[in-house]
Short mmCIF file of C-alpha atoms and ligand atoms in Angstrom, two decimals:
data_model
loop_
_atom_site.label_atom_id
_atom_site.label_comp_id
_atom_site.label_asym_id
_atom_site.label_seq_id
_atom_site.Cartn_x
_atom_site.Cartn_y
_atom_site.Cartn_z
CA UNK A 1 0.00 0.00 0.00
CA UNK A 2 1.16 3.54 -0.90
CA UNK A 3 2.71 5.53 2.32
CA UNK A 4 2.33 8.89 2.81
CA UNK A 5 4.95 10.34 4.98
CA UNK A 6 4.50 13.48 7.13
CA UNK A 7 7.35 16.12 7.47
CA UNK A 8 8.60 16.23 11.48
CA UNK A 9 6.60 17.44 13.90
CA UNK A 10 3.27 17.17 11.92
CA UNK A 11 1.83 14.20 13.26
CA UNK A 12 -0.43 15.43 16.35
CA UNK A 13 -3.64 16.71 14.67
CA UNK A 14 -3.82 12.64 12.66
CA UNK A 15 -2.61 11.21 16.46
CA UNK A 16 -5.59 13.10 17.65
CA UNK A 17 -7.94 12.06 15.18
CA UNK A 18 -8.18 14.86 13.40
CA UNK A 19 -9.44 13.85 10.01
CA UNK A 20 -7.21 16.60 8.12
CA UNK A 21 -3.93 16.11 6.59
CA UNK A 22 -2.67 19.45 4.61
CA UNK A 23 -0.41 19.09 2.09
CA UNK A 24 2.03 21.30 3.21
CA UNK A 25 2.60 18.78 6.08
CA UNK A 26 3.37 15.62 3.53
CA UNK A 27 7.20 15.35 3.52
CA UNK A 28 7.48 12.47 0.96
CA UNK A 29 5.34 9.71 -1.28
CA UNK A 30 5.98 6.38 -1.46
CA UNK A 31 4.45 4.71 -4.08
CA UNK A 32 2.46 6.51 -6.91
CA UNK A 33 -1.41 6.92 -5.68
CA UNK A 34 -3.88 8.24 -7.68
CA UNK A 35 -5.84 10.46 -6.58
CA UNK A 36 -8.97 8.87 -4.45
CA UNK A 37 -7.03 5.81 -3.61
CA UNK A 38 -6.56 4.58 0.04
CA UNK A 39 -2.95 5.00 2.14
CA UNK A 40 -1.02 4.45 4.58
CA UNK A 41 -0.40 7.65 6.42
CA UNK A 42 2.98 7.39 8.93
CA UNK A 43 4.72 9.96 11.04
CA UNK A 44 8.35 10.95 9.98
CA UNK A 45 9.70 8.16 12.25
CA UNK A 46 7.78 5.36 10.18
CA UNK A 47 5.22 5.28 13.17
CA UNK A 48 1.50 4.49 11.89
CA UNK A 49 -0.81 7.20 12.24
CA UNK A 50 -4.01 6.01 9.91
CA UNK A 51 -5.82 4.87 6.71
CA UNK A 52 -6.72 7.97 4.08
CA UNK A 53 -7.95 8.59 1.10
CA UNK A 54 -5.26 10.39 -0.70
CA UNK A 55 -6.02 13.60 -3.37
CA UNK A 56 -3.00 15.45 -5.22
CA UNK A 57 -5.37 18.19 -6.33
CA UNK A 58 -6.67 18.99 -2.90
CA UNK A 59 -5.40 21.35 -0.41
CA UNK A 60 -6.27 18.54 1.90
CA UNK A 61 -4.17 15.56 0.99
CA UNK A 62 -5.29 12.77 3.03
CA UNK A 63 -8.60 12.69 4.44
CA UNK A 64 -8.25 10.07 7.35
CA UNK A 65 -11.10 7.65 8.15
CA UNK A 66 -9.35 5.07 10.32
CA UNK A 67 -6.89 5.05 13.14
CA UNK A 68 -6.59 1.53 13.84
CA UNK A 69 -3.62 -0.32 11.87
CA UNK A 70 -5.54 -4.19 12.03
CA UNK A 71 -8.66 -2.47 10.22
CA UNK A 72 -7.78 -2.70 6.44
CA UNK A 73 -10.11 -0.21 4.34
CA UNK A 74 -12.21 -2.71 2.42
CA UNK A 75 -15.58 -3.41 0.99
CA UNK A 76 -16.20 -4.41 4.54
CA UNK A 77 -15.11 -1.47 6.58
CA UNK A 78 -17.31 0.33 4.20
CA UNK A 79 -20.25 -1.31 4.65
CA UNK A 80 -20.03 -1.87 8.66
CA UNK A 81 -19.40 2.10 8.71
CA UNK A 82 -22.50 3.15 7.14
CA UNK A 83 -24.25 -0.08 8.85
CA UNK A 84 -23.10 1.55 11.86
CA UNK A 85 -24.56 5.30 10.68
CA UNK A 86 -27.89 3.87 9.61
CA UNK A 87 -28.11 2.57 12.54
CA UNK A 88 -27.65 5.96 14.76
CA UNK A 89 -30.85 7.10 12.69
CA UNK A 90 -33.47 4.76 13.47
CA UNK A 91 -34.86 5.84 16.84
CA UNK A 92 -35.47 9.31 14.46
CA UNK A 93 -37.43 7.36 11.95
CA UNK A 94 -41.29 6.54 12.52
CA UNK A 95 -44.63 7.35 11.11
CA UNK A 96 -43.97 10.53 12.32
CA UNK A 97 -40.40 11.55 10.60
CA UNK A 98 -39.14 9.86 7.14
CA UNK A 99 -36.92 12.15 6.91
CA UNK A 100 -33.09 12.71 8.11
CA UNK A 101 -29.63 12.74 7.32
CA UNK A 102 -28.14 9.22 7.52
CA UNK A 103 -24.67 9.59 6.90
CA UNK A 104 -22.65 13.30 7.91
CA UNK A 105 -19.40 13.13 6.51
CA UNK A 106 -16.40 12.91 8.65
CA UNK A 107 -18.81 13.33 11.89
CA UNK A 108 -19.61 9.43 10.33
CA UNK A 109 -15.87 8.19 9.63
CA UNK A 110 -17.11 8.66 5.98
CA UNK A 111 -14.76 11.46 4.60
CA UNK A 112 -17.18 13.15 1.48
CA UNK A 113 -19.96 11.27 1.93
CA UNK A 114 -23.29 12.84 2.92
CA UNK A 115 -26.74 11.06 2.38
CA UNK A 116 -29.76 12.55 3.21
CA UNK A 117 -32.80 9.87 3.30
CA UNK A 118 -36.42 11.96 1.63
CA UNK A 119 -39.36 9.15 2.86
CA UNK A 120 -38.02 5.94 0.15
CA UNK A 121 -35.29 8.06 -1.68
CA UNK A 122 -31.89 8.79 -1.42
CA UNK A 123 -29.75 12.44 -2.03
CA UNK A 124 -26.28 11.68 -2.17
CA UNK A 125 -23.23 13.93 -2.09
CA UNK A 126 -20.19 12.97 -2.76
CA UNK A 127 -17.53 15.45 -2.53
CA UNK A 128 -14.25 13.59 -2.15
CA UNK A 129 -12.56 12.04 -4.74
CA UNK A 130 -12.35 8.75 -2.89
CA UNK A 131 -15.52 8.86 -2.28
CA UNK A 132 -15.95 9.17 -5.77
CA UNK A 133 -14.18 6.03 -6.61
CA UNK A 134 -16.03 3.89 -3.98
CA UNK A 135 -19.44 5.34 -5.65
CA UNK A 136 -20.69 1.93 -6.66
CA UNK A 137 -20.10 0.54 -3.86
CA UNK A 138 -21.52 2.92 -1.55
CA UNK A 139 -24.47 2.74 -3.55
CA UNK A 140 -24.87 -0.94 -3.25
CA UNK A 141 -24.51 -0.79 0.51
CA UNK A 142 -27.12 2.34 0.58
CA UNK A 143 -29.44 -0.32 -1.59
CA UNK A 144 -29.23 -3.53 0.73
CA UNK A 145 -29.26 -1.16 4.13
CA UNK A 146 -32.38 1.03 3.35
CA UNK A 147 -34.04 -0.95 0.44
CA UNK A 148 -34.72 2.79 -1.45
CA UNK A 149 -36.96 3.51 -4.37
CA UNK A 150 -34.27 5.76 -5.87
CA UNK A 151 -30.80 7.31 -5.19
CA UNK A 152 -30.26 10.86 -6.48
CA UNK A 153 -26.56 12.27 -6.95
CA UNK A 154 -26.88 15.69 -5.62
CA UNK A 155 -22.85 16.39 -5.52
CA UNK A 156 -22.53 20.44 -4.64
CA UNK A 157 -20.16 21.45 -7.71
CA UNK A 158 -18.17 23.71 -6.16
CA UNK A 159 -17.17 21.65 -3.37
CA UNK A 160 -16.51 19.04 -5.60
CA UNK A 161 -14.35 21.55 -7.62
CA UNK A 162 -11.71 21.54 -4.70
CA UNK A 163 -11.40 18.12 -5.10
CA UNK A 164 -10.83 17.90 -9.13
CA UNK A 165 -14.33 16.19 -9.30
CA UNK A 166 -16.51 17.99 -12.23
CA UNK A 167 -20.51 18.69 -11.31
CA UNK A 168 -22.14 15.00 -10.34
CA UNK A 169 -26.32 15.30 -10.56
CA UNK A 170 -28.38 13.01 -11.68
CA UNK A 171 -29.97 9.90 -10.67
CA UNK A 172 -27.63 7.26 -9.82
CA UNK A 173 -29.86 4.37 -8.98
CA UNK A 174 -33.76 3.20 -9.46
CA UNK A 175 -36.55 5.57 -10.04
CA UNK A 176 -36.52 9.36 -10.61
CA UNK A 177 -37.80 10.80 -7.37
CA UNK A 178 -41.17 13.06 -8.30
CA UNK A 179 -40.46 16.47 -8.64
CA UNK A 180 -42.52 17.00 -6.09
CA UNK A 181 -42.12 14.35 -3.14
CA UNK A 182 -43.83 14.28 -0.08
CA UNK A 183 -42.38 13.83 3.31
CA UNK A 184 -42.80 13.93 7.18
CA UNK A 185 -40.89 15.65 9.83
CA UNK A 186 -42.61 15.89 12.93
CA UNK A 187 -45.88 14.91 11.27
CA UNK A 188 -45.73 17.96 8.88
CA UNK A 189 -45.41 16.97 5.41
CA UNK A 190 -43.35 18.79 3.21
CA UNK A 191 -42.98 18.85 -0.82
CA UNK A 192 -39.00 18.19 -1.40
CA UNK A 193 -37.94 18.82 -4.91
CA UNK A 194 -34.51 16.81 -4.42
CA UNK A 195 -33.76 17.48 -7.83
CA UNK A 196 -34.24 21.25 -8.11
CA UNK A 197 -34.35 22.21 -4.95
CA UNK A 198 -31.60 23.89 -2.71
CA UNK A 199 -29.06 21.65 -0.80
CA UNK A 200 -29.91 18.63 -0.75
CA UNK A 201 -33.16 19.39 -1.09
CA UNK A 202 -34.47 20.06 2.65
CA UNK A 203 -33.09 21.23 5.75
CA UNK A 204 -33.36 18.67 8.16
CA UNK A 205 -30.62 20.05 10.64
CA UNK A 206 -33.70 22.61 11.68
CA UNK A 207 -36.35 19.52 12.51
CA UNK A 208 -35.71 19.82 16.43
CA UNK A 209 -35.51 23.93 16.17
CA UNK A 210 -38.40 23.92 14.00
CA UNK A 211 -40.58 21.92 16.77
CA UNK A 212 -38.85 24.21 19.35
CA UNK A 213 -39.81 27.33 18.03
CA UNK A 214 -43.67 26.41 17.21
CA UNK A 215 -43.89 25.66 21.31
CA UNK A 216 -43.94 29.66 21.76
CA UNK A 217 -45.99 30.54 18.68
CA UNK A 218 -49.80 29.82 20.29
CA UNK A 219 -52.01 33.06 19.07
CA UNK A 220 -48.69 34.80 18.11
CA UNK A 221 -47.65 37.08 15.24
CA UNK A 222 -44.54 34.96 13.37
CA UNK A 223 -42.43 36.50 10.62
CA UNK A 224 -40.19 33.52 9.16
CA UNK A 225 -37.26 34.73 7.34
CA UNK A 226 -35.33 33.10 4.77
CA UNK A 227 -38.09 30.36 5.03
CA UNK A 228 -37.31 27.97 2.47
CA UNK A 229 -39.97 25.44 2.08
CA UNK A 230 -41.66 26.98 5.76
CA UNK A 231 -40.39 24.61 8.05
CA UNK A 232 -40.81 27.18 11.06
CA UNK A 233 -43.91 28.62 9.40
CA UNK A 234 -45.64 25.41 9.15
CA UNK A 235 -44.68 24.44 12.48
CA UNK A 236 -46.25 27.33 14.02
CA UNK A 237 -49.06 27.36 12.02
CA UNK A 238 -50.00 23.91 13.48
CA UNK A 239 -49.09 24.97 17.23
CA UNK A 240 -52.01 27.93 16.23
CA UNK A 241 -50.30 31.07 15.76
CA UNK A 242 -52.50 33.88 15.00
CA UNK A 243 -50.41 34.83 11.71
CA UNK A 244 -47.87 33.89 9.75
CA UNK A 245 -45.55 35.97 7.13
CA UNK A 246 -42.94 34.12 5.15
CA UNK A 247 -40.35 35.69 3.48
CA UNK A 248 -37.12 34.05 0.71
CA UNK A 249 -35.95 35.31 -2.33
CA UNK A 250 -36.51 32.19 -4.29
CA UNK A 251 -39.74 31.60 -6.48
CA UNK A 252 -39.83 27.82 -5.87
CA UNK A 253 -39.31 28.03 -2.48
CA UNK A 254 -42.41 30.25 -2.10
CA UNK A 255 -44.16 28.13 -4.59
CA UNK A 256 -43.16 24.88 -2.81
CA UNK A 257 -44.40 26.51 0.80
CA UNK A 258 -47.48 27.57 -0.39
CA UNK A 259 -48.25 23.77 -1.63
CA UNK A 260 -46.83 22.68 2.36
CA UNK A 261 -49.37 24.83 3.51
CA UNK A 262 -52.13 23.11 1.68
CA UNK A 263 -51.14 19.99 2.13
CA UNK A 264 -51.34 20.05 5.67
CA UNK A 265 -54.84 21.57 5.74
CA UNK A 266 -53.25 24.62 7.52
CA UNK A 267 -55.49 27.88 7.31
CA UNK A 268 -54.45 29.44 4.23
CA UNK A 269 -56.27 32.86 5.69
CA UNK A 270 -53.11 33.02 8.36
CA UNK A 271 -50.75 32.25 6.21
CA UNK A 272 -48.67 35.41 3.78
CA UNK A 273 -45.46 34.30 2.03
CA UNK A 274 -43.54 37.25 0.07
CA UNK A 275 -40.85 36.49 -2.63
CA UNK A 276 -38.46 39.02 -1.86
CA UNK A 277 -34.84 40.16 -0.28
CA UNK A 278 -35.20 39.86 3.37
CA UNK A 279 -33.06 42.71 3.89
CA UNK A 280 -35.25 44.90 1.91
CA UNK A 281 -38.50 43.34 3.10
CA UNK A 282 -37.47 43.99 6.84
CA UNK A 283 -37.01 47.66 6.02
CA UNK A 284 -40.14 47.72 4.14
CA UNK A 285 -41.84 46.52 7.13
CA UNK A 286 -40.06 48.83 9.56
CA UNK A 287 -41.26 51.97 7.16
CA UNK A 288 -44.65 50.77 7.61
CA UNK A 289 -44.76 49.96 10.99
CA UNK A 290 -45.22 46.59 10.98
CA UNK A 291 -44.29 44.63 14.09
CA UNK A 292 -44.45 40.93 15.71
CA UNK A 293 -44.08 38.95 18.23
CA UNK A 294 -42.02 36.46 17.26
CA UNK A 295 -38.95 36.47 14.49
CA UNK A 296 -37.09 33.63 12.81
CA UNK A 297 -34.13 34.34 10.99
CA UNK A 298 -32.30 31.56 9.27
CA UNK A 299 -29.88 33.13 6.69
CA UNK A 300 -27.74 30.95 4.35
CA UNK A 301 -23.81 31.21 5.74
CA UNK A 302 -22.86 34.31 5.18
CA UNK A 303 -19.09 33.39 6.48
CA UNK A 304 -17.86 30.26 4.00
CA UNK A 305 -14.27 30.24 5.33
CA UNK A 306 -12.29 32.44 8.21
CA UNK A 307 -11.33 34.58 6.05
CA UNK A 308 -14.88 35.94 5.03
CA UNK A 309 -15.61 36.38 8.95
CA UNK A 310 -15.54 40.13 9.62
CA UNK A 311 -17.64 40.59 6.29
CA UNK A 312 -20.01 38.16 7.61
CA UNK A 313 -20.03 39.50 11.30
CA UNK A 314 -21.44 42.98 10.05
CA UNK A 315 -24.23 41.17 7.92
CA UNK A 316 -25.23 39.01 11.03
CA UNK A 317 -25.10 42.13 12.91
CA UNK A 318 -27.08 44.37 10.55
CA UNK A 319 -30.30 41.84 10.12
CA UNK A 320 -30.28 41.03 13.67
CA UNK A 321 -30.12 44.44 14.23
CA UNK A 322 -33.03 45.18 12.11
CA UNK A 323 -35.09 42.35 13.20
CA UNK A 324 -34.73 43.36 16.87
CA UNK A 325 -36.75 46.55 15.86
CA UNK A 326 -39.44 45.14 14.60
CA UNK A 327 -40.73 43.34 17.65
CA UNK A 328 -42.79 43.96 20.07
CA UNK A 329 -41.98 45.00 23.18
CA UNK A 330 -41.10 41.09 24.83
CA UNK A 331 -41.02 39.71 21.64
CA UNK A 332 -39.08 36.38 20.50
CA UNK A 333 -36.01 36.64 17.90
CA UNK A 334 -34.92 32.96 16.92
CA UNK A 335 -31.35 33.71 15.56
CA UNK A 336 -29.36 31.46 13.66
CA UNK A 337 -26.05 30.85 11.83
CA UNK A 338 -24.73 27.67 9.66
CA UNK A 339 -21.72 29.13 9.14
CA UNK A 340 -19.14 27.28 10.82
CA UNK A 341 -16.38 29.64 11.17
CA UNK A 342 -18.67 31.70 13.57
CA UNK A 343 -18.62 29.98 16.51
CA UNK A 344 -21.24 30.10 19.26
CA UNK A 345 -19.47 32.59 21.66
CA UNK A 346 -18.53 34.86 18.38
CA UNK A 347 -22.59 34.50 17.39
CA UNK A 348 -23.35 35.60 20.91
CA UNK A 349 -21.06 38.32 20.37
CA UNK A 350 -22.65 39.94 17.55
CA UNK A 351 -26.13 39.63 18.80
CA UNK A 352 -25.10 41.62 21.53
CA UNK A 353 -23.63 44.28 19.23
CA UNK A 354 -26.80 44.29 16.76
CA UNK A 355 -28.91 44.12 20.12
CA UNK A 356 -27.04 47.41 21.76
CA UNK A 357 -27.04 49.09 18.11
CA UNK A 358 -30.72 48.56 18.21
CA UNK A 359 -31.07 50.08 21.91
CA UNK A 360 -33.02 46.76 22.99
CA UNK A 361 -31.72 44.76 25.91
CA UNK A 362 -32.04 41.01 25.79
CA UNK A 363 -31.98 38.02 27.42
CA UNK A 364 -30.97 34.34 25.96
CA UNK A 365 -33.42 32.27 26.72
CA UNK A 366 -32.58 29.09 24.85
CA UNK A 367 -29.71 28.07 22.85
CA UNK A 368 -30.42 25.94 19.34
CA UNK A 369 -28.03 23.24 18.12
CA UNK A 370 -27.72 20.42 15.35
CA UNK A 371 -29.82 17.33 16.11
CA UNK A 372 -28.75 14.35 16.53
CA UNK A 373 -28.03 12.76 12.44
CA UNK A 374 -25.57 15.81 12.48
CA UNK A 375 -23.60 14.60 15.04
CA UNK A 376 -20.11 16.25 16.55
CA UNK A 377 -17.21 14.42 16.71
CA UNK A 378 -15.05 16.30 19.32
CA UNK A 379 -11.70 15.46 17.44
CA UNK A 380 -13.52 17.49 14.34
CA UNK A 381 -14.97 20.65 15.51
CA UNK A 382 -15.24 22.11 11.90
CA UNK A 383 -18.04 19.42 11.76
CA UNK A 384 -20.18 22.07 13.81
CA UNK A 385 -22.05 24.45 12.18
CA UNK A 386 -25.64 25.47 12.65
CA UNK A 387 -26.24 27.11 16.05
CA UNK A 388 -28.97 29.24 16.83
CA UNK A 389 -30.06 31.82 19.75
CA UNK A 390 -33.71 32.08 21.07
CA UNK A 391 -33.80 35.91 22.74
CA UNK A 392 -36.30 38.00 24.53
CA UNK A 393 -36.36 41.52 23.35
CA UNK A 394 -36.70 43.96 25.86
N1 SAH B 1 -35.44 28.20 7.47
C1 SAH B 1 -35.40 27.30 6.33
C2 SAH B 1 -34.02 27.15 5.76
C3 SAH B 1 -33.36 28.42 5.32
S1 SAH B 1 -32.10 28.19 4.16
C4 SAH B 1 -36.03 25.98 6.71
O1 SAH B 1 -36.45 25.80 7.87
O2 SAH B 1 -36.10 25.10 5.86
C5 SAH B 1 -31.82 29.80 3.59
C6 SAH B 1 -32.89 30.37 2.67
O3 SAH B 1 -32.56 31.73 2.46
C7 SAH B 1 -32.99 29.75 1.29
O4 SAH B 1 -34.30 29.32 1.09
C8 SAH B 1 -32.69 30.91 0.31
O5 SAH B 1 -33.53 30.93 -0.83
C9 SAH B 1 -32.97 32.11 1.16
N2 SAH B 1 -32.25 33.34 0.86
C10 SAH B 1 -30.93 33.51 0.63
N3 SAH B 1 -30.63 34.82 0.53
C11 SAH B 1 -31.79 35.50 0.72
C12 SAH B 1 -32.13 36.88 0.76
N4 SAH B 1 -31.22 37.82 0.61
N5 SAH B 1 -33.40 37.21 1.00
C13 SAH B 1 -34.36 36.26 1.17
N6 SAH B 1 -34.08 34.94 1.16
C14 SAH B 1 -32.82 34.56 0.94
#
């Protein structure tokens, strides 16, 4: 097997199970790997340090999966990984939820691999070239664990791009999912256009936030931005909140929310969804004097790397601001991020700049995580990402 050798002093990040190996740490080949196949990885002294899949084109060279030296990477450790990651999910499944996210990456040992199960289908992304490699495998394993109706590549291009992998959609396996599929979180059904739609198709890392939320929205006024498909809408709908306004740039996530809303016999009469800019839609309502009692704001990541942090701080900062003046007086902001350079105690940070900016004082009242099929491994912190504040505004 091919050896990758790290340079001197670079082997305590892969001793503590970090799943990262830079290139600029590699000191020297042995063998000639193409990229996606499996290695050795040792420390400068020849000690073993893992099993990787190894990529010349990325900035990260090996991406480790397995510490122990007597487990040899074969169609076996493949399959008893995701056996072991299906697994983990089915205490979420039940007449009640069909949908979740079965396998998370690294968090699952499974470096690039992310499957997200929609009621009988599958949305795949693969977005490591050894990943890539292992695709028919993966997809034979996904077939015999979870007996699916159809598996759906839904590869995100440009972080396939990083790993010299061009765009990968399409269907991969069995029947085309419908373009508009129904399924359940929480008993809510949902319309999930895997093909089309954004992601993978549905945010399932907001199921437990979603149900959350809806416990405060009884007879309440509820503005949901950057709703997507209206998970917190529809949630507080059905908990029987007096009124609820949506708001998302995109057409067929309006479209798509507006069908939710039927389909789960919700009152149509309490229900407004706007297709527009949220930032300009919050000022629009702040020029009319429109106020609520409860706000959701669930932006995309505004902070993809480090790097983009203080540009991203100020956004957070200026729509929290902004949505902290137009509650009422005791009102609710649910505040969230999925960017995961901006930690928790940084998020905190800038709520309390938007909140004194805004001359509101506030109180936390609840903190919001990722649920459970997102899971954190502690030796991979960059595998946490969505966090969320629930604050009183005073
Ligand atoms: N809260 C949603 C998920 C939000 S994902 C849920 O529970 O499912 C982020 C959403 O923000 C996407 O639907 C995207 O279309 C929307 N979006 C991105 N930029 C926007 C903008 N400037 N104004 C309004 N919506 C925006």
């Amino acid at each position: 097997m091919v050896e990758v050798i790290l340079k001197k002093g670079k082997e305590k990040a892969a001793i503590q199970r970090h799943p990262w190996v830079f290139s600029g740490a590699v000191e020297k080949i042995k063998g000639s790997p193409e990229d996606g196949d499996v290695i050795r990885l040792v420390a400068f002294d020849k000690e073993f340090l893992g099993y990787g899949f190894f990529n010349s084109r990325s900035r990260i060279a090996v991406r480790l999966m397995e510490w122990n030296e007597e487990r040899q990477i074969d169609d076996t450790w493949f399959e008893s990984r995701v056996a072991q990651a299906v697994s983990a999910r089915r205490s979420l499944l039940n007449d009640q939820t069909d949908t979740c996210r079965i396998v998370f990456s690294e968090a699952d040992f499974l470096p690039g691999l992310i499957v997200d199960k929609y009621g009988d289908f599958l949305s795949l992304q693969i977005l490591s070239a050894g990943m890539e490699k292992k695709k028919s495998l993966l997809i034979n394993i996904l077939v015999k664990e979870l007996q699916p109706k159809g598996i759906f590549d839904k590869s995100d291009a440009s972080a396939r791009e990083h790993e010299g992998l061009s765009a990968g959609t399409g269907l991969l396996w069995g029947a085309q999912p419908p373009e508009f599929l129904p399924v359940k979180e929480n008993g809510i059904v949902y319309h999930v256009n895997i093909a089309e739609g954004q992601k993978s198709g549905f945010y399932c890392d907001q199921r437990e936030n979603r149900l959350l939320l809806s416990g405060y929205a009884k007879d309440k006024d509820v503005l949901d931005c950057f709703s997507y498909s209206g998970g917190f809408s529809l949630n507080s709908l059905k908990q029987g909140a007096a009124r609820v306004t949506s708001v998302d740039s995109s057409a067929l996530a309006i479209e798509t929310l507006r069908q939710n809303v039927q389909l789960n016999n919700l009152d149509l009469s309490r229900s407004e969804s706007i297709q527009s800019d949220v930032n300009k839609q919050l000022r629009a309502f702040r020029d009319a004097g429109r106020t609520f009692d409860i706000i959701v704001l669930d932006p995309p990541k505004y902070a993809p790397s480090r790097s983009a942090l203080d540009r991203a701080a100020r956004a957070y900062k200026d729509l929290n601001r902004l949505g902290m003046l137009l509650l009422n007086q005791g009102g609710l902001l649910a505040t969230f991020s999925c960017s995961g350079a901006v930690d928790i105690e940084t998020f905190k940070q800038i709520i309390a700049w938007a909140a004194l900016d805004a001359g509101k004082e506030v109180q936390v009242i609840r903190q919001f995580t990722q649920p459970e099929d997102h899971p954190v491994r502690l030796s991979f912190p960059e595998g946490e990402y969505l966090k969320g504040l629930l604050v009183r505004v005073l």
